[in-house]
mmCIF file of C-alpha atoms in Angstrom:
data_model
loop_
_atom_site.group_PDB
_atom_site.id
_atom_site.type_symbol
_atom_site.label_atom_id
_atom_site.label_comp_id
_atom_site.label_asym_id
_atom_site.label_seq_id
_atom_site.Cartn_x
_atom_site.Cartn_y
_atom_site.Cartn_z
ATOM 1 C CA UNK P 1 -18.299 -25.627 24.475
ATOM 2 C CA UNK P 2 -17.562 -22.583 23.195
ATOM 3 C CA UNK P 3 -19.902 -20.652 21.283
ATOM 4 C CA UNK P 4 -19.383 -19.004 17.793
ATOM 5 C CA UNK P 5 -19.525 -15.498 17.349
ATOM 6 C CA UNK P 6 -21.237 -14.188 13.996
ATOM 7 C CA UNK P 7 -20.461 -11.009 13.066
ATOM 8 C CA UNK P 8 -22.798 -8.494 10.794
ATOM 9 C CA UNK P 9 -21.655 -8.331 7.463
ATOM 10 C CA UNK P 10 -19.624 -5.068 6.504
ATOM 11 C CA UNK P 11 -21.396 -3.114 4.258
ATOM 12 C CA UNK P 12 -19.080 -1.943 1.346
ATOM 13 C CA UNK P 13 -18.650 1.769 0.355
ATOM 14 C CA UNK P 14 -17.211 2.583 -2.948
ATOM 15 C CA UNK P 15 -17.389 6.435 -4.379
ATOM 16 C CA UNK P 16 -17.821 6.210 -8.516
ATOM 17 C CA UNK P 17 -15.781 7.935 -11.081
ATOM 18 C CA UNK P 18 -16.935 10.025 -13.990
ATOM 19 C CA UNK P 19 -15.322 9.563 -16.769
ATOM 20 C CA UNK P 20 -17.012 9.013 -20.537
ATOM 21 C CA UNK P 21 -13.928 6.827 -21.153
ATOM 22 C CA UNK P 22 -14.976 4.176 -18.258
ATOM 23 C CA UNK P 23 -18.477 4.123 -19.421
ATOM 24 C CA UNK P 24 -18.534 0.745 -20.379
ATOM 25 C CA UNK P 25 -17.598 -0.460 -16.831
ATOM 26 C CA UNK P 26 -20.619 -1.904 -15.019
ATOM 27 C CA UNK P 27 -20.196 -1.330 -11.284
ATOM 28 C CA UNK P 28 -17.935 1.268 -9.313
ATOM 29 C CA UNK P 29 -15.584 -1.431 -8.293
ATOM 30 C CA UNK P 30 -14.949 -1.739 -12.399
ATOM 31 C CA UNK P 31 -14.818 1.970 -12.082
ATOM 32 C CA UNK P 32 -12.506 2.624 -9.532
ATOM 33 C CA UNK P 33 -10.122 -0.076 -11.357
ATOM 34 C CA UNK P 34 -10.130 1.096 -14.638
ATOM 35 C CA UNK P 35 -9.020 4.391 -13.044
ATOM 36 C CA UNK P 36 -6.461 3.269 -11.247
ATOM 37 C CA UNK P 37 -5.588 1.540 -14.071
ATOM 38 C CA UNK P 38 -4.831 4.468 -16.442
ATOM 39 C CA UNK P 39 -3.138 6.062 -13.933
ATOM 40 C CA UNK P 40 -0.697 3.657 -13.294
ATOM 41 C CA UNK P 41 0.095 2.905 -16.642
ATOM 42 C CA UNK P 42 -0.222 -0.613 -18.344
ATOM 43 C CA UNK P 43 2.946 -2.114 -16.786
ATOM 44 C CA UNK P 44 1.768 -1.263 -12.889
ATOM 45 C CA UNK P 45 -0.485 -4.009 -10.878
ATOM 46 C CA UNK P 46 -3.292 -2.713 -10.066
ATOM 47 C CA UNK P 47 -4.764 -3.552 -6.976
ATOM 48 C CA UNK P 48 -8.559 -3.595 -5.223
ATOM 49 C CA UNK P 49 -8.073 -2.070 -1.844
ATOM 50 C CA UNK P 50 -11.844 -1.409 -1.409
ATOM 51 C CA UNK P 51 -13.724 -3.289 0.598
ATOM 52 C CA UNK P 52 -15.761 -5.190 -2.181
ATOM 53 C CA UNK P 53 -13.196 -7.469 -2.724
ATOM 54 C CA UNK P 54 -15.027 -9.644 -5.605
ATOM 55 C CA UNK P 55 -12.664 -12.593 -4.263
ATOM 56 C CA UNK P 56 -11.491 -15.292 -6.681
ATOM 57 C CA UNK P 57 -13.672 -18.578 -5.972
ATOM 58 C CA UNK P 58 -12.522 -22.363 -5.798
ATOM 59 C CA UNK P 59 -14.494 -25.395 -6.707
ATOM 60 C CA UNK P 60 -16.198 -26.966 -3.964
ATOM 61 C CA UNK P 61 -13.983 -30.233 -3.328
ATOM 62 C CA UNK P 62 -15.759 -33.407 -2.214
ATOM 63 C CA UNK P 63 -12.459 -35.449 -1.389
ATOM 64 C CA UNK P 64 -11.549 -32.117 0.724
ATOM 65 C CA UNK P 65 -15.122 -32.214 2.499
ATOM 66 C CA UNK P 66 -14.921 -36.136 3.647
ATOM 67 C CA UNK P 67 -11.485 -35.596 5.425
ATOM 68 C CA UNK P 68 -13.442 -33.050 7.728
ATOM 69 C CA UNK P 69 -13.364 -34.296 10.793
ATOM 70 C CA UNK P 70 -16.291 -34.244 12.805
ATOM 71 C CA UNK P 71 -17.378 -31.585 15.757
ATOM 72 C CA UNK P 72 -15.472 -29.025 14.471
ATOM 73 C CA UNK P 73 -17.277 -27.059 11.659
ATOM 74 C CA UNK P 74 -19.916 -28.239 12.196
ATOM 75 C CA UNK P 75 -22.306 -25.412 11.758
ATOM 76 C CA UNK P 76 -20.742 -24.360 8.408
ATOM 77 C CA UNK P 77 -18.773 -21.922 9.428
ATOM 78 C CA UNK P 78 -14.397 -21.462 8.854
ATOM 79 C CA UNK P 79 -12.796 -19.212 11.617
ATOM 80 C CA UNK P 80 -9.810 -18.400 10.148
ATOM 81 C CA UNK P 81 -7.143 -15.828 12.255
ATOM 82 C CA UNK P 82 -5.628 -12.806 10.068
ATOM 83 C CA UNK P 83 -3.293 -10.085 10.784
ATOM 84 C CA UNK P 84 -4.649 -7.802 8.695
ATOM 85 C CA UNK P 85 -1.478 -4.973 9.071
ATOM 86 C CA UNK P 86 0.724 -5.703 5.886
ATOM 87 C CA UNK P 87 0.343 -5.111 2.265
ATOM 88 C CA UNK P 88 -0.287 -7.634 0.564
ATOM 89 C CA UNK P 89 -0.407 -9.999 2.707
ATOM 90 C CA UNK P 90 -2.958 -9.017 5.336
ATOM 91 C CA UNK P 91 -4.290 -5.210 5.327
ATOM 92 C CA UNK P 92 -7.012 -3.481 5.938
ATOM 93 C CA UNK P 93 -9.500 -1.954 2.972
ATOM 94 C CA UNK P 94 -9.788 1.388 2.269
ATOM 95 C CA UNK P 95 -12.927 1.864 5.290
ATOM 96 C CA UNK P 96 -10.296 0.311 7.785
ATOM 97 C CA UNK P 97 -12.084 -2.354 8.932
ATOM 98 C CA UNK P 98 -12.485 -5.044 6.073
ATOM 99 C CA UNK P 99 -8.963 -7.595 6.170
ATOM 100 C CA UNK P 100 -8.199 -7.990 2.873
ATOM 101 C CA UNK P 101 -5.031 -9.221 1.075
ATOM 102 C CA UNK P 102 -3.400 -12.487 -0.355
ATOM 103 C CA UNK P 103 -3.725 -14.471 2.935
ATOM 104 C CA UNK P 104 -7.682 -13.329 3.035
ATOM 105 C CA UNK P 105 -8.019 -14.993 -0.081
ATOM 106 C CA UNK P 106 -6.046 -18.141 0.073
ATOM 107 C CA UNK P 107 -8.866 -18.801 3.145
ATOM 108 C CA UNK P 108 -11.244 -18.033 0.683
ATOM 109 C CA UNK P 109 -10.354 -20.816 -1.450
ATOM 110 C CA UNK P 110 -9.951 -22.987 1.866
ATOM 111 C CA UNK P 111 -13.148 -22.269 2.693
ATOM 112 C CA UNK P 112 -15.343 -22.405 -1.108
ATOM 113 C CA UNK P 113 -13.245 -25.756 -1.632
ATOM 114 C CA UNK P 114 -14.914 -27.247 2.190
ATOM 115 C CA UNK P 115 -18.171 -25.767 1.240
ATOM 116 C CA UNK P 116 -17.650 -23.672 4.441
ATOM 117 C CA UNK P 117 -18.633 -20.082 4.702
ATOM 118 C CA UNK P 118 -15.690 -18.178 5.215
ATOM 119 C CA UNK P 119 -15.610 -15.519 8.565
ATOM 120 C CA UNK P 120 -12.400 -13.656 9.271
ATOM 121 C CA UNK P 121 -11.171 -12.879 12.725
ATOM 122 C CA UNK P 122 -8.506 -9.899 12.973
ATOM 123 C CA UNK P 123 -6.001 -10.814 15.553
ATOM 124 C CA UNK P 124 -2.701 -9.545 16.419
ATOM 125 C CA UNK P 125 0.583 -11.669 15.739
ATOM 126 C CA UNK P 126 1.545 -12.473 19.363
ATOM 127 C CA UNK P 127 -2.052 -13.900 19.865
ATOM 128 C CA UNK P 128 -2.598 -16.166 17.188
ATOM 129 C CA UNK P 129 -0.917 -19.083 18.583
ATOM 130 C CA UNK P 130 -3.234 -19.503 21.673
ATOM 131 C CA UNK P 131 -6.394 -18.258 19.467
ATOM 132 C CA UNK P 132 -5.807 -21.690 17.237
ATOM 133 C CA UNK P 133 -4.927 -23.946 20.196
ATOM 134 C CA UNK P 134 -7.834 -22.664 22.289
ATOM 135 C CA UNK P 135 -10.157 -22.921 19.589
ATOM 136 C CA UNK P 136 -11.278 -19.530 19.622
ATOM 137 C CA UNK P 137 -10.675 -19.726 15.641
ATOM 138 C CA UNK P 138 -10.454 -23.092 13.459
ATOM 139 C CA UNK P 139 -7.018 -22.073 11.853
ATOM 140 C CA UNK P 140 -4.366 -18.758 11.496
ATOM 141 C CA UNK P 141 -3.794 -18.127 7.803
ATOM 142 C CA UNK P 142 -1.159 -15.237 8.182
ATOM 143 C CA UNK P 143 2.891 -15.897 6.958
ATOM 144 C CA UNK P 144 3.491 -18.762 9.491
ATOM 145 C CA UNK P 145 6.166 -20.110 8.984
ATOM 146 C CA UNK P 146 6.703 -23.759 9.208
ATOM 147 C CA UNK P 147 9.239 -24.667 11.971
ATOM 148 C CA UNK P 148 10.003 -27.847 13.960
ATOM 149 C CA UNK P 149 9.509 -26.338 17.228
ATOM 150 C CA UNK P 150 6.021 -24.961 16.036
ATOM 151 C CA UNK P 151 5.196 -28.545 15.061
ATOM 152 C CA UNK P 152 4.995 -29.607 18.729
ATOM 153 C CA UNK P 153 1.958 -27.401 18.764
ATOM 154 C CA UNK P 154 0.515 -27.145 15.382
ATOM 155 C CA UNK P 155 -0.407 -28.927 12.047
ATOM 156 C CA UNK P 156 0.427 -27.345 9.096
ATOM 157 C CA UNK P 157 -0.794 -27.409 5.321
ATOM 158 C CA UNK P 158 1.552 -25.131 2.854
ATOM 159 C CA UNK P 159 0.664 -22.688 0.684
ATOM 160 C CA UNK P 160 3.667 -20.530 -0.503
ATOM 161 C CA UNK P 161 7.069 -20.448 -0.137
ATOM 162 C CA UNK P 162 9.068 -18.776 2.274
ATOM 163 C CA UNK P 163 10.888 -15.956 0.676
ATOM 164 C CA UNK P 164 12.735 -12.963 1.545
ATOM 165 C CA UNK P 165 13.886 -9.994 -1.100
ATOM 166 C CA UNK P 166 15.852 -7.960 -1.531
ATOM 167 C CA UNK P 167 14.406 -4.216 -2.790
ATOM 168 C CA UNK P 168 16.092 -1.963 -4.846
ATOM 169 C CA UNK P 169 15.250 1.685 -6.659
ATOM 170 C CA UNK P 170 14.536 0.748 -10.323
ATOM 171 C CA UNK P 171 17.048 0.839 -12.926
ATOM 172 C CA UNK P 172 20.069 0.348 -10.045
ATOM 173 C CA UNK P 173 21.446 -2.650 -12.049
ATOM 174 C CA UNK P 174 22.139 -4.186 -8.493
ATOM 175 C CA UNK P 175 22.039 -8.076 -8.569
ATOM 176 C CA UNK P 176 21.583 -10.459 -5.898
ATOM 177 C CA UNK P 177 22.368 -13.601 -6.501
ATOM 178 C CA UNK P 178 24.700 -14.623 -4.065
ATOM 179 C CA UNK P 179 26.293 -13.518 -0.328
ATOM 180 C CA UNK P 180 29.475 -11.810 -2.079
ATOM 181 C CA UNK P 181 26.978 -9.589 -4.010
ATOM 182 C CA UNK P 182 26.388 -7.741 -1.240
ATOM 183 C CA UNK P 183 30.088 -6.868 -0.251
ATOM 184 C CA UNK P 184 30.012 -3.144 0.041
ATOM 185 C CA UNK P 185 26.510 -2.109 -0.390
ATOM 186 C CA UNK P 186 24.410 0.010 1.904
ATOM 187 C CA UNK P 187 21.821 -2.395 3.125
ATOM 188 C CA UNK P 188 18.450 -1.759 5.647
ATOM 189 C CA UNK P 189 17.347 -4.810 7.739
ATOM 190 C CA UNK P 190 14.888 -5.309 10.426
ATOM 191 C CA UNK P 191 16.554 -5.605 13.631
ATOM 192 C CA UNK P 192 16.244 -8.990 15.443
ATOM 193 C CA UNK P 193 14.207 -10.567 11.818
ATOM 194 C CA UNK P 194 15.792 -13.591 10.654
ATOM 195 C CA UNK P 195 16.849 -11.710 7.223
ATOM 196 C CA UNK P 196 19.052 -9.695 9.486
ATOM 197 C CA UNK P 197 20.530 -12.604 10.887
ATOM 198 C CA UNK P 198 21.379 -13.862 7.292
ATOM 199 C CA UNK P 199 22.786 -10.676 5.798
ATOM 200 C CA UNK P 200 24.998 -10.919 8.987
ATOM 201 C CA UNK P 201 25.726 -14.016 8.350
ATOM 202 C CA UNK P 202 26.925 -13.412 4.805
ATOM 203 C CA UNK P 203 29.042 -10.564 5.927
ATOM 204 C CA UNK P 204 30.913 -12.219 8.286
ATOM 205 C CA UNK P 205 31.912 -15.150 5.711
ATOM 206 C CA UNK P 206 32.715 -12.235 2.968
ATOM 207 C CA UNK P 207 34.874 -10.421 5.307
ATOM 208 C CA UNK P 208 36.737 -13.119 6.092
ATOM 209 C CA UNK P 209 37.479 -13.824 2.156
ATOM 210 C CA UNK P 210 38.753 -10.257 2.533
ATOM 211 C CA UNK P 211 35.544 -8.567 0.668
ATOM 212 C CA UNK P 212 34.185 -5.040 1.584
ATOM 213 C CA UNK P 213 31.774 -5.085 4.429
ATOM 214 C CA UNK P 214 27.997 -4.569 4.446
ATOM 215 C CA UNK P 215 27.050 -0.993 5.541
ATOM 216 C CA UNK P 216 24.130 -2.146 8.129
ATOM 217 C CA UNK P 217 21.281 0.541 8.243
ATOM 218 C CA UNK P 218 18.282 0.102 10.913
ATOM 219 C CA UNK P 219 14.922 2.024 10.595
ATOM 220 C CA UNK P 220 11.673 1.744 12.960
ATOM 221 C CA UNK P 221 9.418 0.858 10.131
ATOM 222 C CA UNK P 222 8.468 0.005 7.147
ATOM 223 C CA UNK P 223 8.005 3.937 5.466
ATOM 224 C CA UNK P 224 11.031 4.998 6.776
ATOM 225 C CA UNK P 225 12.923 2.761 4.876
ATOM 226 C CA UNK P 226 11.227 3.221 1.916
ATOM 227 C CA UNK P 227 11.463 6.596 2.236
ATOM 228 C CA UNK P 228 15.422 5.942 2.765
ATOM 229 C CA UNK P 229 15.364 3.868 -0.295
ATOM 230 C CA UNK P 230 14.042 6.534 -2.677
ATOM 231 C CA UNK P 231 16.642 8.814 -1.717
ATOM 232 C CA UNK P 232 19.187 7.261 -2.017
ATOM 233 C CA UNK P 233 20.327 6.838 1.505
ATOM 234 C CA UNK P 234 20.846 2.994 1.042
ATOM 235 C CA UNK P 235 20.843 0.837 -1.634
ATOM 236 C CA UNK P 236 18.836 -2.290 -0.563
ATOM 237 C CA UNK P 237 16.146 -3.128 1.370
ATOM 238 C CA UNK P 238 16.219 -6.842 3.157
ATOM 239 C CA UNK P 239 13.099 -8.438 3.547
ATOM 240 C CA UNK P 240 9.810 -10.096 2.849
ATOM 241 C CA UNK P 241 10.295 -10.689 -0.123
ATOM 242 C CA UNK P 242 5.937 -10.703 -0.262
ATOM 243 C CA UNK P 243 6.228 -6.741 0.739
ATOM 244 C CA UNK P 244 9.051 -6.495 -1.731
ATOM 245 C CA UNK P 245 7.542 -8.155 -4.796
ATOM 246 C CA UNK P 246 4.328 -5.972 -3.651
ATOM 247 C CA UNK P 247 5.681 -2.794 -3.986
ATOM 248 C CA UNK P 248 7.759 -3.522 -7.395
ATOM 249 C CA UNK P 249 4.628 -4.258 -8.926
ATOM 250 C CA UNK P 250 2.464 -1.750 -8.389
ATOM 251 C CA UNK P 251 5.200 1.153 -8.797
ATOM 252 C CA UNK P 252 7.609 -1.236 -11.315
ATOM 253 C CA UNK P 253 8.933 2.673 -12.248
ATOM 254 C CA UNK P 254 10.168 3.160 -8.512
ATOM 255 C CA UNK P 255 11.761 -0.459 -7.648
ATOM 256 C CA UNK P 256 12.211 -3.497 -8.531
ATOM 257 C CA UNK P 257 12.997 -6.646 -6.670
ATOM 258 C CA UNK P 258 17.228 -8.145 -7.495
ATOM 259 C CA UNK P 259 17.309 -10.923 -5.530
ATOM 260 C CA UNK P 260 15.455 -13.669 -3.071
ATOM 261 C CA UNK P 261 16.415 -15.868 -0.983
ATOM 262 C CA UNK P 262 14.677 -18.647 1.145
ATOM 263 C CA UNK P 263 13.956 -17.720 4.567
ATOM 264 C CA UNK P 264 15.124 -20.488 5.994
ATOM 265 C CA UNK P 265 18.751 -19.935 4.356
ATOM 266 C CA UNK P 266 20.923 -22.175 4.482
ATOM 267 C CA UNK P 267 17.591 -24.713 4.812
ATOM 268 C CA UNK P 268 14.389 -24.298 3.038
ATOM 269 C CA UNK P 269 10.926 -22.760 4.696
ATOM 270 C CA UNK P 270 7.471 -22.506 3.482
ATOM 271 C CA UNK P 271 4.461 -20.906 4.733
ATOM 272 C CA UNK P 272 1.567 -22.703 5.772
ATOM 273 C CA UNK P 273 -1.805 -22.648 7.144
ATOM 274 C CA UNK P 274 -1.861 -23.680 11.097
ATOM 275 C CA UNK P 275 -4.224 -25.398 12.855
ATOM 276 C CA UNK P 276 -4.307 -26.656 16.609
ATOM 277 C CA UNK P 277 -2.450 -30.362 16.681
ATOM 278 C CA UNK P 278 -4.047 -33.498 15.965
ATOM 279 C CA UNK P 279 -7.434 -31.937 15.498
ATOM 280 C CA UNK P 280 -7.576 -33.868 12.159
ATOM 281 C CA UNK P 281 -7.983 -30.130 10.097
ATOM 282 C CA UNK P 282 -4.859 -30.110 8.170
ATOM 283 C CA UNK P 283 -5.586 -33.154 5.949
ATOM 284 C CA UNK P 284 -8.581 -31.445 4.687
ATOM 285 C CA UNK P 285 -6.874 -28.143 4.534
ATOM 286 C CA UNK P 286 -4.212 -29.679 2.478
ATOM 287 C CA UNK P 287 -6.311 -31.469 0.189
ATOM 288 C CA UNK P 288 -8.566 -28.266 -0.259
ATOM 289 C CA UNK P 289 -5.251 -26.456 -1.191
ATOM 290 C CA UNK P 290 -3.977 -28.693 -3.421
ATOM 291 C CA UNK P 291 -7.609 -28.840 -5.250
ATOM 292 C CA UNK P 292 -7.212 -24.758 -5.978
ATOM 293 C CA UNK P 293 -3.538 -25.204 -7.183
ATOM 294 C CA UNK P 294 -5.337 -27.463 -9.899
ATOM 295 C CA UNK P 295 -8.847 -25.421 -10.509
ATOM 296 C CA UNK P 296 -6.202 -22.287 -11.073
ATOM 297 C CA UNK P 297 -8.089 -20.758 -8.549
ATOM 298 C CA UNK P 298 -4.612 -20.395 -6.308
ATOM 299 C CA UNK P 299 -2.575 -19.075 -8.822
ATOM 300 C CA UNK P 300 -5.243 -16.751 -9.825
ATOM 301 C CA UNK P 301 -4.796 -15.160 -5.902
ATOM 302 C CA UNK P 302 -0.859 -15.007 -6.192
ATOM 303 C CA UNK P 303 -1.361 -13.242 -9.491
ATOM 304 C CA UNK P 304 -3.345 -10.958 -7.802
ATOM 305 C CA UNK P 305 -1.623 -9.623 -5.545
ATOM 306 C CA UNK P 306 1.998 -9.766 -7.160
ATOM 307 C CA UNK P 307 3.135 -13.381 -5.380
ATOM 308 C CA UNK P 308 3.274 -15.627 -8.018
ATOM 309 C CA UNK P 309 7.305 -15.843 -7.906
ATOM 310 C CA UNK P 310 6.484 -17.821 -4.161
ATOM 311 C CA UNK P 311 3.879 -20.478 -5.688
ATOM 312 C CA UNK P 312 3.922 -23.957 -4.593
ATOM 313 C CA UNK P 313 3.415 -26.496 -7.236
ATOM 314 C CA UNK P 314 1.754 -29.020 -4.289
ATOM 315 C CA UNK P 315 0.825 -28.374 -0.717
ATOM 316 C CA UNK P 316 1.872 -30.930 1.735
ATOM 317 C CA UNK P 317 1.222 -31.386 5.544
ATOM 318 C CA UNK P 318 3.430 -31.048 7.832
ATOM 319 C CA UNK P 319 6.486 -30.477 5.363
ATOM 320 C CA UNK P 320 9.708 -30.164 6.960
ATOM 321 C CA UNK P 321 10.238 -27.090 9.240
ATOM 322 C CA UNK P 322 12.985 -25.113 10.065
ATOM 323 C CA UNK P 323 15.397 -26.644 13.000
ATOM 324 C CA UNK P 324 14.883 -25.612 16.377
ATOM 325 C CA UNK P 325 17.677 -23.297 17.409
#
């Protein structure tokens, strides 16, 4: 059997700010937002990247606790999987070593609904498959998609909607709202991602109706095409639309997000929490989800961090998954 691991809890470090007009604030984490708060301005979200998080609680959910299953958390403890290594999904804190982000809290509420104490594992993407089958952690919480093929191996219980954006400079009066919008335009993509495999897709089929083709531009991350994107170099950025929405709302006077599209285009994909198959977790997950979508504890966390445009209205298990190719 394999044992759990408990890990010391990380103390939190937060440097106050003097100013008379914050003195009504009662801790530094008040502080620090209020700050950050007048120096954004009032349209800018404002977000907690310190490592006292001050996480949005759900209700402790009965229903959710009797659909446990036995042997598996037992001792009280959730092991949930996280790649903490993009805003806002999963990220490190300001001391670079807390995960924080939405996914952090939506196991939160997972965890506060199952009256389980809630202990985060960092692991990195290619790894989380075998860490949930092997039982090394009770579920991933990190963007998983929901796919057909993954079903072999996992149950799933969704949480948000699969969406991908598309990122523009402010003000550009570029819309996306369908393929021949983007006839012409100078577009960034992530090589071998599935967006780039739709914008591909939609160029081919606009070429053919004799529009202007897609000027395809490739950079190695994520900065670099931000960077290219505030100066003009292209027009669009295609992807995530959780990064995306992220960044137009907490610098809405530097982008703004002009169009989404599922990521499962032409078919529809959410994202899900994953847990090892048959291990009777998911039903319980589900139900613990579904009991925060109604407490307004879940919408609460989207709102947080800028994701409320990829809510779910119900979490199901096991919804339909993308095809296998």
């Amino acid at each position: 059997m394999r044992a759990r691991i408990r890990r010391a809890p990380l103390a939190a470090a937060l440097a106050a700010v003097a100013s008379l007009a914050l003195g009504a604030c009662t801790s530094s984490s008040d502080i620090e937002n209020a700050a950050a708060k007048e120096a954004a301005g009032p349209s800018a979200l404002v977000v907690n990247t310190s490592p006292d998080q001050d996480r949005i609680h759900a209700k402790k959910n009965q229903d959710a606790i009797d659909l446990l299953p036995a042997g598996l958390v037992d001792d009280g403890v959730l092991r949930v999987a996280t790649t903490p290594f993009s805003a806002p999904l999963g990220f490190y804190a300001d001391d670079n070593k807390t995960p924080i982000g939405n996914e952090t809290d939506i196991a939160q509420l997972v965890a506060d609904a199952l009256g389980l104490k809630l202990e985060l594992v960092p692991t990195a993407w290619e790894n989380w498959p075998l860490a949930t089958q092997s039982g090394e952690v009770d579920a991933t919480l990190s963007n998983v998609t929901v796919t057909e093929e993954r079903k072999e191996l996992f149950d799933f219980s969704s949480y948000r909607v699969d969406n991908l954006g598309f990122l523009a400079k402010a003000g550009s009066d570029l819309k996306v709202d369908k393929p021949e919008d983007v006839a012409g335009h100078t577009i960034a993509v992530g090589s071998g991602t599935n967006q780039e495999k739709i914008l591909l897709a939609w160029d081919k089929a606009n070429q053919a109706k004799g529009l202007k083709p897609v000027h395809v531009e490739y950079y190695q991350n994520d900065p670099d095409t931000t960077l290219a994107l505030q100066s003009g170099r292209i027009e669009l950025s295609f992807g995530p639309n959780a990064t995306a929405a992220y960044k137009a709302a907490t610098k809405p006077d530097d982008f703004e997000v002009v169009g989404t599209v599922n990521g499962g285009w032409p078919d529809t994909a959410q994202i899900a929490v994953t847990t090892a198959k048959g291990n009777g977790l998911a039903p319980a997950f589900t139900a613990a989800l579904n009991g925060a979508i109604a407490d307004g504890s879940y919408r609460k966390v989207l709102e947080r961090w800028g994701l409320t445009s990829e809510a779910i209205d119900k979490s199901e298990t096991n919804p339909p998954g993308l095809p296998t190719s």
